[in-house]
PDB file of C-alpha atoms in Angstrom:
ATOM      1  CA  MET O  12     -38.115 109.079-132.214  1.00  0.00           C
ATOM      2  CA  SER O  13     -35.441 107.136-134.078  1.00  0.00           C
ATOM      3  CA  GLU O  14     -33.676 104.162-132.600  1.00  0.00           C
ATOM      4  CA  THR O  15     -30.137 104.386-131.267  1.00  0.00           C
ATOM      5  CA  ILE O  16     -27.706 102.054-133.029  1.00  0.00           C
ATOM      6  CA  VAL O  17     -24.387 100.749-131.687  1.00  0.00           C
ATOM      7  CA  LEU O  18     -21.941  98.931-133.977  1.00  0.00           C
ATOM      8  CA  VAL O  19     -19.527  96.489-132.319  1.00  0.00           C
ATOM      9  CA  VAL O  20     -16.521  95.624-134.516  1.00  0.00           C
ATOM     10  CA  ASP O  21     -14.229  92.789-133.444  1.00  0.00           C
ATOM     11  CA  ASP O  22     -12.850  89.713-135.186  1.00  0.00           C
ATOM     12  CA  SER O  23     -13.490  87.687-132.009  1.00  0.00           C
ATOM     13  CA  ARG O  24     -17.054  86.402-131.902  1.00  0.00           C
ATOM     14  CA  VAL O  25     -16.765  85.964-128.130  1.00  0.00           C
ATOM     15  CA  SER O  26     -15.627  89.571-127.656  1.00  0.00           C
ATOM     16  CA  ARG O  27     -18.514  90.818-129.792  1.00  0.00           C
ATOM     17  CA  MET O  28     -20.971  88.739-127.757  1.00  0.00           C
ATOM     18  CA  MET O  29     -19.583  90.013-124.439  1.00  0.00           C
ATOM     19  CA  THR O  30     -19.646  93.652-125.587  1.00  0.00           C
ATOM     20  CA  LYS O  31     -23.140  93.289-127.034  1.00  0.00           C
ATOM     21  CA  SER O  32     -24.351  91.743-123.777  1.00  0.00           C
ATOM     22  CA  ALA O  33     -22.872  94.630-121.750  1.00  0.00           C
ATOM     23  CA  ILE O  34     -24.566  97.194-124.001  1.00  0.00           C
ATOM     24  CA  GLU O  35     -27.898  95.377-123.802  1.00  0.00           C
ATOM     25  CA  ARG O  36     -27.687  95.350-119.974  1.00  0.00           C
ATOM     26  CA  LEU O  37     -27.180  99.128-119.938  1.00  0.00           C
ATOM     27  CA  ARG O  38     -29.404 100.083-122.878  1.00  0.00           C
ATOM     28  CA  PRO O  39     -31.910  97.274-123.536  1.00  0.00           C
ATOM     29  CA  ASP O  40     -33.918  99.382-125.979  1.00  0.00           C
ATOM     30  CA  TRP O  41     -30.950 100.134-128.288  1.00  0.00           C
ATOM     31  CA  VAL O  42     -30.065  98.177-131.431  1.00  0.00           C
ATOM     32  CA  VAL O  43     -26.652  96.480-131.403  1.00  0.00           C
ATOM     33  CA  LEU O  44     -25.124  95.494-134.747  1.00  0.00           C
ATOM     34  CA  GLU O  45     -21.964  93.445-135.206  1.00  0.00           C
ATOM     35  CA  ALA O  46     -19.115  93.418-137.710  1.00  0.00           C
ATOM     36  CA  ALA O  47     -16.100  91.081-137.771  1.00  0.00           C
ATOM     37  CA  SER O  48     -13.615  93.364-139.568  1.00  0.00           C
ATOM     38  CA  GLY O  49     -12.890  96.910-140.597  1.00  0.00           C
ATOM     39  CA  GLU O  50     -14.180  96.126-144.070  1.00  0.00           C
ATOM     40  CA  ASP O  51     -17.421  94.757-142.606  1.00  0.00           C
ATOM     41  CA  ALA O  52     -17.765  97.927-140.519  1.00  0.00           C
ATOM     42  CA  LEU O  53     -17.502 100.122-143.620  1.00  0.00           C
ATOM     43  CA  SER O  54     -20.197  98.036-145.305  1.00  0.00           C
ATOM     44  CA  ALA O  55     -22.415  98.147-142.209  1.00  0.00           C
ATOM     45  CA  VAL O  56     -22.359 101.945-141.990  1.00  0.00           C
ATOM     46  CA  ALA O  57     -23.413 102.181-145.633  1.00  0.00           C
ATOM     47  CA  LEU O  58     -26.658 100.421-144.628  1.00  0.00           C
ATOM     48  CA  ASP O  59     -27.177 101.751-141.091  1.00  0.00           C
ATOM     49  CA  ARG O  60     -25.840 104.939-139.551  1.00  0.00           C
ATOM     50  CA  PRO O  61     -24.713 103.951-136.059  1.00  0.00           C
ATOM     51  CA  ASP O  62     -24.689 106.487-133.273  1.00  0.00           C
ATOM     52  CA  PHE O  63     -21.828 104.680-131.526  1.00  0.00           C
ATOM     53  CA  ILE O  64     -19.027 102.419-132.738  1.00  0.00           C
ATOM     54  CA  LEU O  65     -16.791 100.254-130.545  1.00  0.00           C
ATOM     55  CA  MET O  66     -13.892  98.812-132.513  1.00  0.00           C
ATOM     56  CA  ASP O  67     -11.012  96.433-131.866  1.00  0.00           C
ATOM     57  CA  VAL O  68      -7.590  97.522-133.140  1.00  0.00           C
ATOM     58  CA  ASN O  69      -6.006  94.247-134.242  1.00  0.00           C
ATOM     59  CA  MET O  70      -8.120  92.458-136.837  1.00  0.00           C
ATOM     60  CA  PRO O  71      -7.273  90.599-140.032  1.00  0.00           C
ATOM     61  CA  GLY O  72      -7.507  92.800-143.104  1.00  0.00           C
ATOM     62  CA  MET O  73      -8.348  96.383-142.225  1.00  0.00           C
ATOM     63  CA  GLY O  74      -7.587  97.078-138.590  1.00  0.00           C
ATOM     64  CA  GLY O  75      -9.490  99.336-136.259  1.00  0.00           C
ATOM     65  CA  LEU O  76      -7.299 102.397-136.659  1.00  0.00           C
ATOM     66  CA  GLU O  77      -7.650 102.456-140.444  1.00  0.00           C
ATOM     67  CA  ALA O  78     -11.367 101.750-140.241  1.00  0.00           C
ATOM     68  CA  ALA O  79     -11.754 104.603-137.720  1.00  0.00           C
ATOM     69  CA  ARG O  80      -9.831 106.928-140.077  1.00  0.00           C
ATOM     70  CA  GLN O  81     -12.308 106.128-142.826  1.00  0.00           C
ATOM     71  CA  LEU O  82     -15.397 106.195-140.617  1.00  0.00           C
ATOM     72  CA  ARG O  83     -14.721 109.447-138.772  1.00  0.00           C
ATOM     73  CA  PRO O  84     -15.408 111.752-141.773  1.00  0.00           C
ATOM     74  CA  ARG O  85     -18.441 109.667-142.816  1.00  0.00           C
ATOM     75  CA  LEU O  86     -19.972 109.797-139.338  1.00  0.00           C
ATOM     76  CA  PRO O  87     -18.735 113.042-137.776  1.00  0.00           C
ATOM     77  CA  LYS O  88     -21.344 113.008-134.994  1.00  0.00           C
ATOM     78  CA  ALA O  89     -20.985 109.333-134.051  1.00  0.00           C
ATOM     79  CA  GLY O  90     -19.217 108.350-130.861  1.00  0.00           C
ATOM     80  CA  ILE O  91     -16.311 106.157-131.955  1.00  0.00           C
ATOM     81  CA  SER O  92     -13.985 104.375-129.565  1.00  0.00           C
ATOM     82  CA  LEU O  93     -11.327 101.749-129.883  1.00  0.00           C
ATOM     83  CA  LEU O  94     -11.910  98.836-127.516  1.00  0.00           C
ATOM     84  CA  THR O  95      -8.721  96.842-127.357  1.00  0.00           C
ATOM     85  CA  ALA O  96      -6.218  94.902-125.315  1.00  0.00           C
ATOM     86  CA  ASN O  97      -3.504  96.722-127.314  1.00  0.00           C
ATOM     87  CA  ILE O  98      -2.866  99.538-124.823  1.00  0.00           C
ATOM     88  CA  GLN O  99       0.228 101.087-126.383  1.00  0.00           C
ATOM     89  CA  ASP O 100       0.551 104.856-126.027  1.00  0.00           C
ATOM     90  CA  SER O 101       1.070 105.183-129.785  1.00  0.00           C
ATOM     91  CA  ILE O 102      -2.379 103.642-130.386  1.00  0.00           C
ATOM     92  CA  ARG O 103      -3.960 106.009-127.854  1.00  0.00           C
ATOM     93  CA  ASP O 104      -2.204 108.982-129.461  1.00  0.00           C
ATOM     94  CA  GLN O 105      -3.374 108.050-132.957  1.00  0.00           C
ATOM     95  CA  ALA O 106      -6.934 107.591-131.706  1.00  0.00           C
ATOM     96  CA  ALA O 107      -6.890 110.967-129.936  1.00  0.00           C
ATOM     97  CA  ALA O 108      -5.556 112.704-133.043  1.00  0.00           C
ATOM     98  CA  MET O 109      -8.560 111.379-134.999  1.00  0.00           C
ATOM     99  CA  GLY O 110     -11.088 112.323-132.343  1.00  0.00           C
ATOM    100  CA  VAL O 111     -11.621 108.668-131.448  1.00  0.00           C
ATOM    101  CA  GLY O 112     -11.869 107.371-127.896  1.00  0.00           C
ATOM    102  CA  PHE O 113      -9.919 104.539-126.325  1.00  0.00           C
ATOM    103  CA  MET O 114     -11.051 101.865-123.874  1.00  0.00           C
ATOM    104  CA  SER O 115      -9.058  98.848-122.795  1.00  0.00           C
ATOM    105  CA  LYS O 116     -10.219  95.253-122.588  1.00  0.00           C
ATOM    106  CA  PRO O 117     -11.637  93.815-120.510  1.00  0.00           C
ATOM    107  CA  LEU O 118     -14.445  96.327-120.875  1.00  0.00           C
ATOM    108  CA  ARG O 119     -15.634  97.859-117.629  1.00  0.00           C
ATOM    109  CA  ASP O 120     -19.346  98.652-117.341  1.00  0.00           C
ATOM    110  CA  GLU O 121     -18.660 102.124-115.944  1.00  0.00           C
ATOM    111  CA  ASP O 122     -16.445 103.011-118.945  1.00  0.00           C
ATOM    112  CA  LEU O 123     -19.058 101.696-121.353  1.00  0.00           C
ATOM    113  CA  ALA O 124     -21.844 103.593-119.572  1.00  0.00           C
ATOM    114  CA  ALA O 125     -19.836 106.836-119.761  1.00  0.00           C
ATOM    115  CA  PHE O 126     -19.142 106.283-123.471  1.00  0.00           C
ATOM    116  CA  LEU O 127     -22.799 105.570-124.257  1.00  0.00           C
ATOM    117  CA  ALA O 128     -23.890 108.652-122.307  1.00  0.00           C
ATOM    118  CA  ALA O 129     -21.351 111.117-123.692  1.00  0.00           C
ATOM    119  CA  GLY O 130     -20.108 109.604-126.959  1.00  0.00           C
ATOM    120  CA  ARG O 131     -16.616 109.257-125.564  1.00  0.00           C
ATOM    121  CA  PRO O 132     -14.986 107.203-122.827  1.00  0.00           C
ATOM    122  CA  PRO O 133     -13.970 108.845-119.547  1.00  0.00           C
ATOM    123  CA  SER O 134     -10.540 110.477-119.472  1.00  0.00           C
TER     124      SER O 134
END
């Protein structure tokens, strides 16, 4: 059986640590990788094929929406969700149009658990 990989993408080291910790509480046997930018996320998926990606929207360089646009066709079966404090409807609409989920910060364990179980956050 292959290992399940989750990629956490956020320019904030603290946010990555908090998200990683939440994932490890729920799924201690899964591998959690980190990336600090959209560009780093694209590089990371070239090496490892994550099953799930949680991505911030606002990051220096390539933001989460553009990274998700590029990642979605490369990883059509991966669960991808934005995880952001930027809760504008336009961001949600763009994510939905790409088949990408949306969760707001601060991350709630029940939303994360639903995403990790189904590959998408609860509606």
